[in-house]
PDB file of C-alpha atoms and ligand atoms in Angstrom:
ATOM      1  CA  UNK A   8     -47.941  60.375  58.488  1.00  0.00           C
ATOM      2  CA  UNK A   9     -45.525  58.367  58.636  1.00  0.00           C
ATOM      3  CA  UNK A  10     -45.137  56.568  55.632  1.00  0.00           C
ATOM      4  CA  UNK A  11     -45.083  52.508  56.018  1.00  0.00           C
ATOM      5  CA  UNK A  12     -41.483  51.111  56.049  1.00  0.00           C
ATOM      6  CA  UNK A  13     -40.623  50.443  52.490  1.00  0.00           C
ATOM      7  CA  UNK A  14     -39.726  46.325  51.591  1.00  0.00           C
ATOM      8  CA  UNK A  15     -36.614  46.761  49.554  1.00  0.00           C
ATOM      9  CA  UNK A  16     -36.780  43.725  46.848  1.00  0.00           C
ATOM     10  CA  UNK A  17     -34.715  42.774  43.797  1.00  0.00           C
ATOM     11  CA  UNK A  18     -35.858  44.502  40.022  1.00  0.00           C
ATOM     12  CA  UNK A  19     -33.404  43.042  38.509  1.00  0.00           C
ATOM     13  CA  UNK A  20     -32.506  39.939  36.417  1.00  0.00           C
ATOM     14  CA  UNK A  21     -32.220  36.497  38.047  1.00  0.00           C
ATOM     15  CA  UNK A  22     -30.196  33.457  36.768  1.00  0.00           C
ATOM     16  CA  UNK A  23     -30.107  30.072  37.024  1.00  0.00           C
ATOM     17  CA  UNK A  24     -26.219  29.604  36.202  1.00  0.00           C
ATOM     18  CA  UNK A  25     -26.995  25.807  35.555  1.00  0.00           C
ATOM     19  CA  UNK A  26     -29.806  23.938  35.064  1.00  0.00           C
ATOM     20  CA  UNK A  27     -30.727  20.696  32.616  1.00  0.00           C
ATOM     21  CA  UNK A  28     -33.895  19.952  30.777  1.00  0.00           C
ATOM     22  CA  UNK A  29     -35.152  17.270  29.412  1.00  0.00           C
ATOM     23  CA  UNK A  30     -37.953  16.521  26.794  1.00  0.00           C
ATOM     24  CA  UNK A  31     -38.731  13.651  28.238  1.00  0.00           C
ATOM     25  CA  UNK A  32     -38.775  15.137  31.786  1.00  0.00           C
ATOM     26  CA  UNK A  33     -40.741  18.706  32.784  1.00  0.00           C
ATOM     27  CA  UNK A  34     -38.975  20.353  29.793  1.00  0.00           C
ATOM     28  CA  UNK A  35     -40.535  23.882  29.243  1.00  0.00           C
ATOM     29  CA  UNK A  36     -43.212  23.328  32.183  1.00  0.00           C
ATOM     30  CA  UNK A  37     -40.114  23.852  34.843  1.00  0.00           C
ATOM     31  CA  UNK A  38     -38.733  26.544  32.834  1.00  0.00           C
ATOM     32  CA  UNK A  39     -42.611  27.820  33.073  1.00  0.00           C
ATOM     33  CA  UNK A  40     -42.167  27.359  36.873  1.00  0.00           C
ATOM     34  CA  UNK A  41     -39.059  28.836  36.550  1.00  0.00           C
ATOM     35  CA  UNK A  42     -40.320  32.173  34.835  1.00  0.00           C
ATOM     36  CA  UNK A  43     -43.326  32.005  37.284  1.00  0.00           C
ATOM     37  CA  UNK A  44     -41.419  32.467  40.309  1.00  0.00           C
ATOM     38  CA  UNK A  45     -39.295  35.499  39.055  1.00  0.00           C
ATOM     39  CA  UNK A  46     -36.368  33.879  37.164  1.00  0.00           C
ATOM     40  CA  UNK A  47     -35.545  35.924  33.910  1.00  0.00           C
ATOM     41  CA  UNK A  48     -32.565  33.587  32.015  1.00  0.00           C
ATOM     42  CA  UNK A  49     -30.542  30.347  32.701  1.00  0.00           C
ATOM     43  CA  UNK A  50     -27.477  28.880  31.308  1.00  0.00           C
ATOM     44  CA  UNK A  51     -28.870  25.557  30.366  1.00  0.00           C
ATOM     45  CA  UNK A  52     -26.022  22.698  30.658  1.00  0.00           C
ATOM     46  CA  UNK A  53     -26.260  19.857  28.009  1.00  0.00           C
ATOM     47  CA  UNK A  54     -27.382  16.953  30.070  1.00  0.00           C
ATOM     48  CA  UNK A  55     -25.838  13.202  28.901  1.00  0.00           C
ATOM     49  CA  UNK A  56     -28.448  10.307  28.502  1.00  0.00           C
ATOM     50  CA  UNK A  57     -26.224   7.786  30.376  1.00  0.00           C
ATOM     51  CA  UNK A  58     -28.567   5.122  28.768  1.00  0.00           C
ATOM     52  CA  UNK A  59     -27.244   5.769  25.313  1.00  0.00           C
ATOM     53  CA  UNK A  60     -23.722   7.406  25.272  1.00  0.00           C
ATOM     54  CA  UNK A  61     -23.076   8.976  21.497  1.00  0.00           C
ATOM     55  CA  UNK A  62     -19.872   7.016  20.257  1.00  0.00           C
ATOM     56  CA  UNK A  63     -18.940   9.119  17.813  1.00  0.00           C
ATOM     57  CA  UNK A  64     -18.968  12.628  16.696  1.00  0.00           C
ATOM     58  CA  UNK A  65     -22.193  12.200  14.461  1.00  0.00           C
ATOM     59  CA  UNK A  66     -23.637  11.074  17.906  1.00  0.00           C
ATOM     60  CA  UNK A  67     -22.595  13.851  19.622  1.00  0.00           C
ATOM     61  CA  UNK A  68     -23.467  16.413  17.168  1.00  0.00           C
ATOM     62  CA  UNK A  69     -27.122  15.135  17.333  1.00  0.00           C
ATOM     63  CA  UNK A  70     -27.330  15.058  21.021  1.00  0.00           C
ATOM     64  CA  UNK A  71     -26.173  18.993  21.224  1.00  0.00           C
ATOM     65  CA  UNK A  72     -28.435  19.436  18.931  1.00  0.00           C
ATOM     66  CA  UNK A  73     -31.439  18.341  20.519  1.00  0.00           C
ATOM     67  CA  UNK A  74     -30.119  20.594  23.701  1.00  0.00           C
ATOM     68  CA  UNK A  75     -29.768  23.431  21.522  1.00  0.00           C
ATOM     69  CA  UNK A  76     -33.393  23.040  20.407  1.00  0.00           C
ATOM     70  CA  UNK A  77     -34.711  22.430  23.818  1.00  0.00           C
ATOM     71  CA  UNK A  78     -32.919  26.212  24.119  1.00  0.00           C
ATOM     72  CA  UNK A  79     -34.739  27.876  21.237  1.00  0.00           C
ATOM     73  CA  UNK A  80     -37.723  25.922  22.381  1.00  0.00           C
ATOM     74  CA  UNK A  81     -37.915  27.929  25.736  1.00  0.00           C
ATOM     75  CA  UNK A  82     -36.880  31.157  24.338  1.00  0.00           C
ATOM     76  CA  UNK A  83     -39.834  30.874  22.200  1.00  0.00           C
ATOM     77  CA  UNK A  84     -42.540  29.613  24.460  1.00  0.00           C
ATOM     78  CA  UNK A  85     -41.506  30.545  27.587  1.00  0.00           C
ATOM     79  CA  UNK A  86     -39.661  34.072  26.762  1.00  0.00           C
ATOM     80  CA  UNK A  87     -36.801  33.763  28.592  1.00  0.00           C
ATOM     81  CA  UNK A  88     -33.323  34.053  28.053  1.00  0.00           C
ATOM     82  CA  UNK A  89     -31.354  31.073  27.761  1.00  0.00           C
ATOM     83  CA  UNK A  90     -27.148  30.419  27.218  1.00  0.00           C
ATOM     84  CA  UNK A  91     -26.166  26.908  26.221  1.00  0.00           C
ATOM     85  CA  UNK A  92     -23.343  24.840  27.690  1.00  0.00           C
ATOM     86  CA  UNK A  93     -22.371  21.983  25.697  1.00  0.00           C
ATOM     87  CA  UNK A  94     -19.841  19.599  26.465  1.00  0.00           C
ATOM     88  CA  UNK A  95     -19.004  15.929  27.106  1.00  0.00           C
ATOM     89  CA  UNK A  96     -20.028  14.671  30.884  1.00  0.00           C
ATOM     90  CA  UNK A  97     -16.535  13.561  33.232  1.00  0.00           C
ATOM     91  CA  UNK A  98     -18.853  10.362  34.215  1.00  0.00           C
ATOM     92  CA  UNK A  99     -20.021   9.780  30.251  1.00  0.00           C
ATOM     93  CA  UNK A 100     -15.845   9.411  30.045  1.00  0.00           C
ATOM     94  CA  UNK A 101     -15.439   7.114  33.195  1.00  0.00           C
ATOM     95  CA  UNK A 102     -18.425   4.807  31.933  1.00  0.00           C
ATOM     96  CA  UNK A 103     -16.938   4.650  28.619  1.00  0.00           C
ATOM     97  CA  UNK A 104     -13.674   3.493  29.854  1.00  0.00           C
ATOM     98  CA  UNK A 105     -15.240   0.460  31.115  1.00  0.00           C
ATOM     99  CA  UNK A 106     -17.133  -0.236  27.842  1.00  0.00           C
ATOM    100  CA  UNK A 107     -13.761   0.702  25.270  1.00  0.00           C
ATOM    101  CA  UNK A 108     -11.469   1.142  26.850  1.00  0.00           C
ATOM    102  CA  UNK A 109      -8.653   4.617  27.883  1.00  0.00           C
ATOM    103  CA  UNK A 110      -7.588   5.300  24.968  1.00  0.00           C
ATOM    104  CA  UNK A 111     -11.094   5.105  22.536  1.00  0.00           C
ATOM    105  CA  UNK A 112     -13.028   6.586  25.381  1.00  0.00           C
ATOM    106  CA  UNK A 113     -10.741   9.603  25.588  1.00  0.00           C
ATOM    107  CA  UNK A 114     -10.656  10.376  21.967  1.00  0.00           C
ATOM    108  CA  UNK A 115     -14.151  10.481  21.736  1.00  0.00           C
ATOM    109  CA  UNK A 116     -14.359  12.440  24.694  1.00  0.00           C
ATOM    110  CA  UNK A 117     -11.581  15.145  22.967  1.00  0.00           C
ATOM    111  CA  UNK A 118     -13.417  15.370  19.629  1.00  0.00           C
ATOM    112  CA  UNK A 119     -17.205  15.709  21.848  1.00  0.00           C
ATOM    113  CA  UNK A 120     -15.034  18.553  23.063  1.00  0.00           C
ATOM    114  CA  UNK A 121     -14.162  19.867  19.590  1.00  0.00           C
ATOM    115  CA  UNK A 122     -17.692  19.553  18.833  1.00  0.00           C
ATOM    116  CA  UNK A 123     -18.984  21.786  21.871  1.00  0.00           C
ATOM    117  CA  UNK A 124     -16.099  24.263  20.903  1.00  0.00           C
ATOM    118  CA  UNK A 125     -17.472  25.190  17.311  1.00  0.00           C
ATOM    119  CA  UNK A 126     -21.032  26.259  18.631  1.00  0.00           C
ATOM    120  CA  UNK A 127     -19.197  28.142  21.023  1.00  0.00           C
ATOM    121  CA  UNK A 128     -16.739  29.434  18.356  1.00  0.00           C
ATOM    122  CA  UNK A 129     -20.473  30.077  15.997  1.00  0.00           C
ATOM    123  CA  UNK A 130     -21.975  31.596  19.703  1.00  0.00           C
ATOM    124  CA  UNK A 131     -24.928  29.265  19.428  1.00  0.00           C
ATOM    125  CA  UNK A 132     -23.417  27.967  23.053  1.00  0.00           C
ATOM    126  CA  UNK A 133     -21.457  30.266  25.769  1.00  0.00           C
ATOM    127  CA  UNK A 134     -18.958  27.934  27.020  1.00  0.00           C
ATOM    128  CA  UNK A 135     -17.632  24.205  27.338  1.00  0.00           C
ATOM    129  CA  UNK A 136     -19.343  21.793  30.466  1.00  0.00           C
ATOM    130  CA  UNK A 137     -19.815  19.944  32.070  1.00  0.00           C
ATOM    131  CA  UNK A 138     -16.795  18.780  31.703  1.00  0.00           C
ATOM    132  CA  UNK A 139     -14.198  17.542  34.610  1.00  0.00           C
ATOM    133  CA  UNK A 140     -13.195  14.386  36.577  1.00  0.00           C
ATOM    134  CA  UNK A 141     -15.297  11.610  38.121  1.00  0.00           C
ATOM    135  CA  UNK A 142     -17.052  13.105  41.811  1.00  0.00           C
ATOM    136  CA  UNK A 143     -16.745   9.859  43.120  1.00  0.00           C
ATOM    137  CA  UNK A 144     -13.550   7.560  43.745  1.00  0.00           C
ATOM    138  CA  UNK A 145     -11.654   5.809  40.718  1.00  0.00           C
ATOM    139  CA  UNK A 146      -8.631   3.833  40.741  1.00  0.00           C
ATOM    140  CA  UNK A 147      -5.573   5.504  40.997  1.00  0.00           C
ATOM    141  CA  UNK A 148      -4.821   5.174  37.266  1.00  0.00           C
ATOM    142  CA  UNK A 149      -7.691   6.012  35.906  1.00  0.00           C
ATOM    143  CA  UNK A 150      -7.669   9.511  38.312  1.00  0.00           C
ATOM    144  CA  UNK A 151      -4.195  10.168  36.518  1.00  0.00           C
ATOM    145  CA  UNK A 152      -5.725  10.043  33.484  1.00  0.00           C
ATOM    146  CA  UNK A 153      -8.758  11.365  33.798  1.00  0.00           C
ATOM    147  CA  UNK A 154      -6.521  14.640  35.149  1.00  0.00           C
ATOM    148  CA  UNK A 155      -4.349  14.347  32.210  1.00  0.00           C
ATOM    149  CA  UNK A 156      -7.744  14.471  29.992  1.00  0.00           C
ATOM    150  CA  UNK A 157      -9.070  17.501  31.908  1.00  0.00           C
ATOM    151  CA  UNK A 158      -5.425  19.075  31.005  1.00  0.00           C
ATOM    152  CA  UNK A 159      -6.128  18.349  27.462  1.00  0.00           C
ATOM    153  CA  UNK A 160      -9.818  19.412  27.552  1.00  0.00           C
ATOM    154  CA  UNK A 161      -8.844  23.185  29.374  1.00  0.00           C
ATOM    155  CA  UNK A 162      -6.112  23.553  26.865  1.00  0.00           C
ATOM    156  CA  UNK A 163      -8.779  23.392  23.975  1.00  0.00           C
ATOM    157  CA  UNK A 164     -10.828  25.751  26.052  1.00  0.00           C
ATOM    158  CA  UNK A 165      -7.752  27.914  26.090  1.00  0.00           C
ATOM    159  CA  UNK A 166      -6.930  28.182  22.389  1.00  0.00           C
ATOM    160  CA  UNK A 167     -10.567  28.963  21.640  1.00  0.00           C
ATOM    161  CA  UNK A 168     -10.778  31.637  24.455  1.00  0.00           C
ATOM    162  CA  UNK A 169     -14.283  29.505  25.899  1.00  0.00           C
ATOM    163  CA  UNK A 170     -15.516  30.200  29.028  1.00  0.00           C
ATOM    164  CA  UNK A 171     -15.774  26.196  31.427  1.00  0.00           C
ATOM    165  CA  UNK A 172     -17.871  24.639  33.887  1.00  0.00           C
ATOM    166  CA  UNK A 173     -16.452  22.292  35.853  1.00  0.00           C
ATOM    167  CA  UNK A 174     -17.974  18.923  37.299  1.00  0.00           C
ATOM    168  CA  UNK A 175     -15.675  18.057  40.255  1.00  0.00           C
ATOM    169  CA  UNK A 176     -15.489  15.980  43.311  1.00  0.00           C
ATOM    170  CA  UNK A 177     -15.858  17.366  46.464  1.00  0.00           C
ATOM    171  CA  UNK A 178     -12.545  17.883  48.947  1.00  0.00           C
ATOM    172  CA  UNK A 179     -13.538  20.984  50.301  1.00  0.00           C
ATOM    173  CA  UNK A 180     -10.350  23.374  49.575  1.00  0.00           C
ATOM    174  CA  UNK A 181      -8.249  20.942  47.985  1.00  0.00           C
ATOM    175  CA  UNK A 182     -10.592  20.217  44.975  1.00  0.00           C
ATOM    176  CA  UNK A 183     -10.208  24.167  44.004  1.00  0.00           C
ATOM    177  CA  UNK A 184      -6.035  23.801  44.791  1.00  0.00           C
ATOM    178  CA  UNK A 185      -5.523  20.624  42.484  1.00  0.00           C
ATOM    179  CA  UNK A 186      -8.458  22.405  39.391  1.00  0.00           C
ATOM    180  CA  UNK A 187      -6.454  25.838  40.322  1.00  0.00           C
ATOM    181  CA  UNK A 188      -3.467  24.114  39.454  1.00  0.00           C
ATOM    182  CA  UNK A 189      -4.201  22.037  36.754  1.00  0.00           C
ATOM    183  CA  UNK A 190      -6.276  25.536  34.977  1.00  0.00           C
ATOM    184  CA  UNK A 191      -2.744  27.575  35.405  1.00  0.00           C
ATOM    185  CA  UNK A 192      -0.891  24.422  33.499  1.00  0.00           C
ATOM    186  CA  UNK A 193      -3.317  25.211  30.603  1.00  0.00           C
ATOM    187  CA  UNK A 194      -3.040  29.012  30.317  1.00  0.00           C
ATOM    188  CA  UNK A 195      -6.899  29.567  30.774  1.00  0.00           C
ATOM    189  CA  UNK A 196      -7.505  32.185  32.138  1.00  0.00           C
ATOM    190  CA  UNK A 197      -8.888  31.784  36.257  1.00  0.00           C
ATOM    191  CA  UNK A 198     -11.934  33.963  35.009  1.00  0.00           C
ATOM    192  CA  UNK A 199     -12.899  31.576  32.598  1.00  0.00           C
ATOM    193  CA  UNK A 200     -12.768  28.276  35.104  1.00  0.00           C
ATOM    194  CA  UNK A 201     -16.320  28.023  36.494  1.00  0.00           C
ATOM    195  CA  UNK A 202     -16.564  25.396  39.085  1.00  0.00           C
ATOM    196  CA  UNK A 203     -19.968  24.329  39.088  1.00  0.00           C
ATOM    197  CA  UNK A 204     -21.988  22.453  42.064  1.00  0.00           C
ATOM    198  CA  UNK A 205     -19.893  24.790  44.555  1.00  0.00           C
ATOM    199  CA  UNK A 206     -20.989  24.185  48.306  1.00  0.00           C
ATOM    200  CA  UNK A 207     -21.684  28.013  50.042  1.00  0.00           C
ATOM    201  CA  UNK A 208     -18.278  28.979  51.275  1.00  0.00           C
ATOM    202  CA  UNK A 209     -17.118  32.013  49.044  1.00  0.00           C
ATOM    203  CA  UNK A 210     -13.794  32.686  50.762  1.00  0.00           C
ATOM    204  CA  UNK A 211     -10.792  33.234  48.690  1.00  0.00           C
ATOM    205  CA  UNK A 212      -8.893  30.375  50.690  1.00  0.00           C
ATOM    206  CA  UNK A 213     -11.604  27.843  49.653  1.00  0.00           C
ATOM    207  CA  UNK A 214     -12.254  28.203  46.270  1.00  0.00           C
ATOM    208  CA  UNK A 215      -8.647  29.659  45.098  1.00  0.00           C
ATOM    209  CA  UNK A 216     -10.269  32.758  43.644  1.00  0.00           C
ATOM    210  CA  UNK A 217     -12.090  30.589  41.334  1.00  0.00           C
ATOM    211  CA  UNK A 218     -15.718  31.130  39.771  1.00  0.00           C
ATOM    212  CA  UNK A 219     -18.531  29.210  41.570  1.00  0.00           C
ATOM    213  CA  UNK A 220     -21.764  29.040  40.722  1.00  0.00           C
ATOM    214  CA  UNK A 221     -23.442  27.609  44.439  1.00  0.00           C
ATOM    215  CA  UNK A 222     -25.932  25.073  45.050  1.00  0.00           C
ATOM    216  CA  UNK A 223     -28.348  26.669  47.072  1.00  0.00           C
ATOM    217  CA  UNK A 224     -29.897  24.314  49.038  1.00  0.00           C
ATOM    218  CA  UNK A 225     -31.578  25.318  52.366  1.00  0.00           C
ATOM    219  CA  UNK A 226     -28.961  26.760  54.704  1.00  0.00           C
ATOM    220  CA  UNK A 227     -26.843  27.856  51.429  1.00  0.00           C
ATOM    221  CA  UNK A 228     -27.754  31.779  51.861  1.00  0.00           C
ATOM    222  CA  UNK A 229     -26.469  32.175  55.528  1.00  0.00           C
ATOM    223  CA  UNK A 230     -23.121  30.547  54.419  1.00  0.00           C
ATOM    224  CA  UNK A 231     -22.847  32.545  51.467  1.00  0.00           C
ATOM    225  CA  UNK A 232     -23.356  36.045  52.987  1.00  0.00           C
ATOM    226  CA  UNK A 233     -21.323  34.906  55.886  1.00  0.00           C
ATOM    227  CA  UNK A 234     -18.107  33.740  53.712  1.00  0.00           C
ATOM    228  CA  UNK A 235     -18.517  36.492  51.192  1.00  0.00           C
ATOM    229  CA  UNK A 236     -16.525  39.384  51.089  1.00  0.00           C
ATOM    230  CA  UNK A 237     -16.580  42.386  48.379  1.00  0.00           C
ATOM    231  CA  UNK A 238     -13.128  41.962  46.540  1.00  0.00           C
ATOM    232  CA  UNK A 239     -14.381  38.008  46.234  1.00  0.00           C
ATOM    233  CA  UNK A 240     -14.340  36.514  43.394  1.00  0.00           C
ATOM    234  CA  UNK A 241     -17.069  35.743  40.554  1.00  0.00           C
ATOM    235  CA  UNK A 242     -20.157  33.285  42.080  1.00  0.00           C
ATOM    236  CA  UNK A 243     -23.536  32.600  41.084  1.00  0.00           C
ATOM    237  CA  UNK A 244     -26.676  30.633  42.170  1.00  0.00           C
ATOM    238  CA  UNK A 245     -27.516  27.468  40.765  1.00  0.00           C
ATOM    239  CA  UNK A 246     -29.853  24.399  41.282  1.00  0.00           C
ATOM    240  CA  UNK A 247     -28.108  21.946  38.647  1.00  0.00           C
ATOM    241  CA  UNK A 248     -32.132  20.417  38.687  1.00  0.00           C
ATOM    242  CA  UNK A 249     -32.092  17.301  36.537  1.00  0.00           C
ATOM    243  CA  UNK A 250     -35.197  16.952  34.808  1.00  0.00           C
ATOM    244  CA  UNK A 251     -35.098  13.516  35.901  1.00  0.00           C
ATOM    245  CA  UNK A 252     -38.671  11.914  35.727  1.00  0.00           C
ATOM    246  CA  UNK A 253     -37.479   9.055  38.232  1.00  0.00           C
ATOM    247  CA  UNK A 254     -35.753  11.554  40.590  1.00  0.00           C
ATOM    248  CA  UNK A 255     -38.297  14.727  40.204  1.00  0.00           C
ATOM    249  CA  UNK A 256     -37.065  17.778  41.794  1.00  0.00           C
ATOM    250  CA  UNK A 257     -33.529  16.607  41.935  1.00  0.00           C
ATOM    251  CA  UNK A 258     -30.980  18.013  42.896  1.00  0.00           C
ATOM    252  CA  UNK A 259     -33.340  21.486  43.154  1.00  0.00           C
ATOM    253  CA  UNK A 260     -36.399  22.013  41.711  1.00  0.00           C
ATOM    254  CA  UNK A 261     -36.587  24.825  38.612  1.00  0.00           C
ATOM    255  CA  UNK A 262     -38.095  27.481  41.439  1.00  0.00           C
ATOM    256  CA  UNK A 263     -35.073  27.444  44.028  1.00  0.00           C
ATOM    257  CA  UNK A 264     -32.734  30.136  42.714  1.00  0.00           C
ATOM    258  CA  UNK A 265     -35.418  32.917  42.708  1.00  0.00           C
ATOM    259  CA  UNK A 266     -36.974  32.010  45.707  1.00  0.00           C
ATOM    260  CA  UNK A 267     -32.965  32.091  47.519  1.00  0.00           C
ATOM    261  CA  UNK A 268     -32.797  35.041  45.609  1.00  0.00           C
ATOM    262  CA  UNK A 269     -35.546  36.917  47.390  1.00  0.00           C
ATOM    263  CA  UNK A 270     -34.181  35.190  50.614  1.00  0.00           C
ATOM    264  CA  UNK A 271     -30.777  36.555  49.840  1.00  0.00           C
ATOM    265  CA  UNK A 272     -32.242  39.734  49.929  1.00  0.00           C
ATOM    266  CA  UNK A 273     -34.947  39.740  53.287  1.00  0.00           C
ATOM    267  CA  UNK A 274     -31.923  38.462  55.436  1.00  0.00           C
ATOM    268  CA  UNK A 275     -29.414  41.168  53.705  1.00  0.00           C
ATOM    269  CA  UNK A 276     -31.873  43.224  54.949  1.00  0.00           C
ATOM    270  CA  UNK A 277     -32.630  41.466  58.361  1.00  0.00           C
ATOM    271  CA  UNK A 278     -29.190  41.738  59.299  1.00  0.00           C
ATOM    272  CA  UNK A 279     -29.148  45.514  58.875  1.00  0.00           C
ATOM    273  CA  UNK A 280     -26.247  45.778  55.692  1.00  0.00           C
ATOM    274  CA  UNK A 281     -26.696  48.185  53.285  1.00  0.00           C
ATOM    275  CA  UNK A 282     -28.676  48.226  50.616  1.00  0.00           C
ATOM    276  CA  UNK A 283     -26.818  49.583  48.090  1.00  0.00           C
ATOM    277  CA  UNK A 284     -24.376  47.062  47.770  1.00  0.00           C
ATOM    278  CA  UNK A 285     -26.849  44.116  47.902  1.00  0.00           C
ATOM    279  CA  UNK A 286     -28.233  45.840  44.695  1.00  0.00           C
ATOM    280  CA  UNK A 287     -24.358  45.999  42.915  1.00  0.00           C
ATOM    281  CA  UNK A 288     -23.908  42.516  43.981  1.00  0.00           C
ATOM    282  CA  UNK A 289     -27.366  41.150  42.390  1.00  0.00           C
ATOM    283  CA  UNK A 290     -26.283  43.069  39.544  1.00  0.00           C
ATOM    284  CA  UNK A 291     -22.807  41.248  39.226  1.00  0.00           C
ATOM    285  CA  UNK A 292     -23.768  37.423  40.052  1.00  0.00           C
ATOM    286  CA  UNK A 293     -26.988  37.817  37.710  1.00  0.00           C
ATOM    287  CA  UNK A 294     -25.413  40.215  34.712  1.00  0.00           C
ATOM    288  CA  UNK A 295     -21.727  41.871  34.828  1.00  0.00           C
ATOM    289  CA  UNK A 296     -19.947  38.632  35.762  1.00  0.00           C
ATOM    290  CA  UNK A 297     -22.009  36.747  33.477  1.00  0.00           C
ATOM    291  CA  UNK A 298     -21.099  38.669  30.832  1.00  0.00           C
ATOM    292  CA  UNK A 299     -17.579  38.510  31.688  1.00  0.00           C
ATOM    293  CA  UNK A 300     -17.154  34.943  31.908  1.00  0.00           C
ATOM    294  CA  UNK A 301     -18.988  33.522  28.701  1.00  0.00           C
ATOM    295  CA  UNK A 302     -19.197  36.901  26.807  1.00  0.00           C
ATOM    296  CA  UNK A 303     -22.979  36.622  26.946  1.00  0.00           C
ATOM    297  CA  UNK A 304     -25.546  39.033  28.350  1.00  0.00           C
ATOM    298  CA  UNK A 305     -28.768  37.792  29.722  1.00  0.00           C
ATOM    299  CA  UNK A 306     -32.201  39.782  29.107  1.00  0.00           C
TER     300      UNK A 306
HETATM  301 ZN1   ZN B 403     -25.393  19.373  35.750  1.00  0.00          ZN
END
């Protein structure tokens, strides 16, 4: 008797590398949906409240606490592992420049970075983010300030040996080239400089060898498989789920990473590629690389 063809499936961890949860949105219900679809761990990124941005250190401490509380709540109620990423959003800085001027906005921004790094040092957060620069066009002067500020932020991360998740514009390979240049000036290890919301292009030339968390929208899997080569730098899958009650499901829904992981496996097997390489790759994406970037081991 010929045994039925065995379908290969991934039994290891499945991590969303960049997700937000909001207590006024779906909150832990979204985390439950993630787990029910096969997700095992998440990197929960601080979500700024643009309607009331903190204006001092105390305000930032309170805002970060609510993200840390959400993480605890998810660990207890949903029983999945959560690594927290804390930091002031670059768009928050841009808004605050309009309100309070460049100097005051930059001061509060750097104070917020230093409070986030305290949490990283205490290990109740695993990295700094999302920090970066506005993803839309701003005046030349403001762009220059944004880049100077980013250099200062990365220097601070370097000082504390913290990993960073970067929110940046999308301008093909020029974006990563320019980020890597700032990174290099700051002295921060390339391995710790993660570009978030990255397009599904893993070629070294496109991303200047920076670690990337790819936004795994429709069609991304074929592009990932196509552009990945075995020696390539670190990458992971993310949704950037916003948990915004006014825009449910934006950017991608909480079930997306587990679903795309399955799609990834099916597509890999369909192409006749080796199961062993797939197994090793998924171990790296969902465990080894996370450990080596953030010093955090997801369950
Ligand atoms: Zn985000």
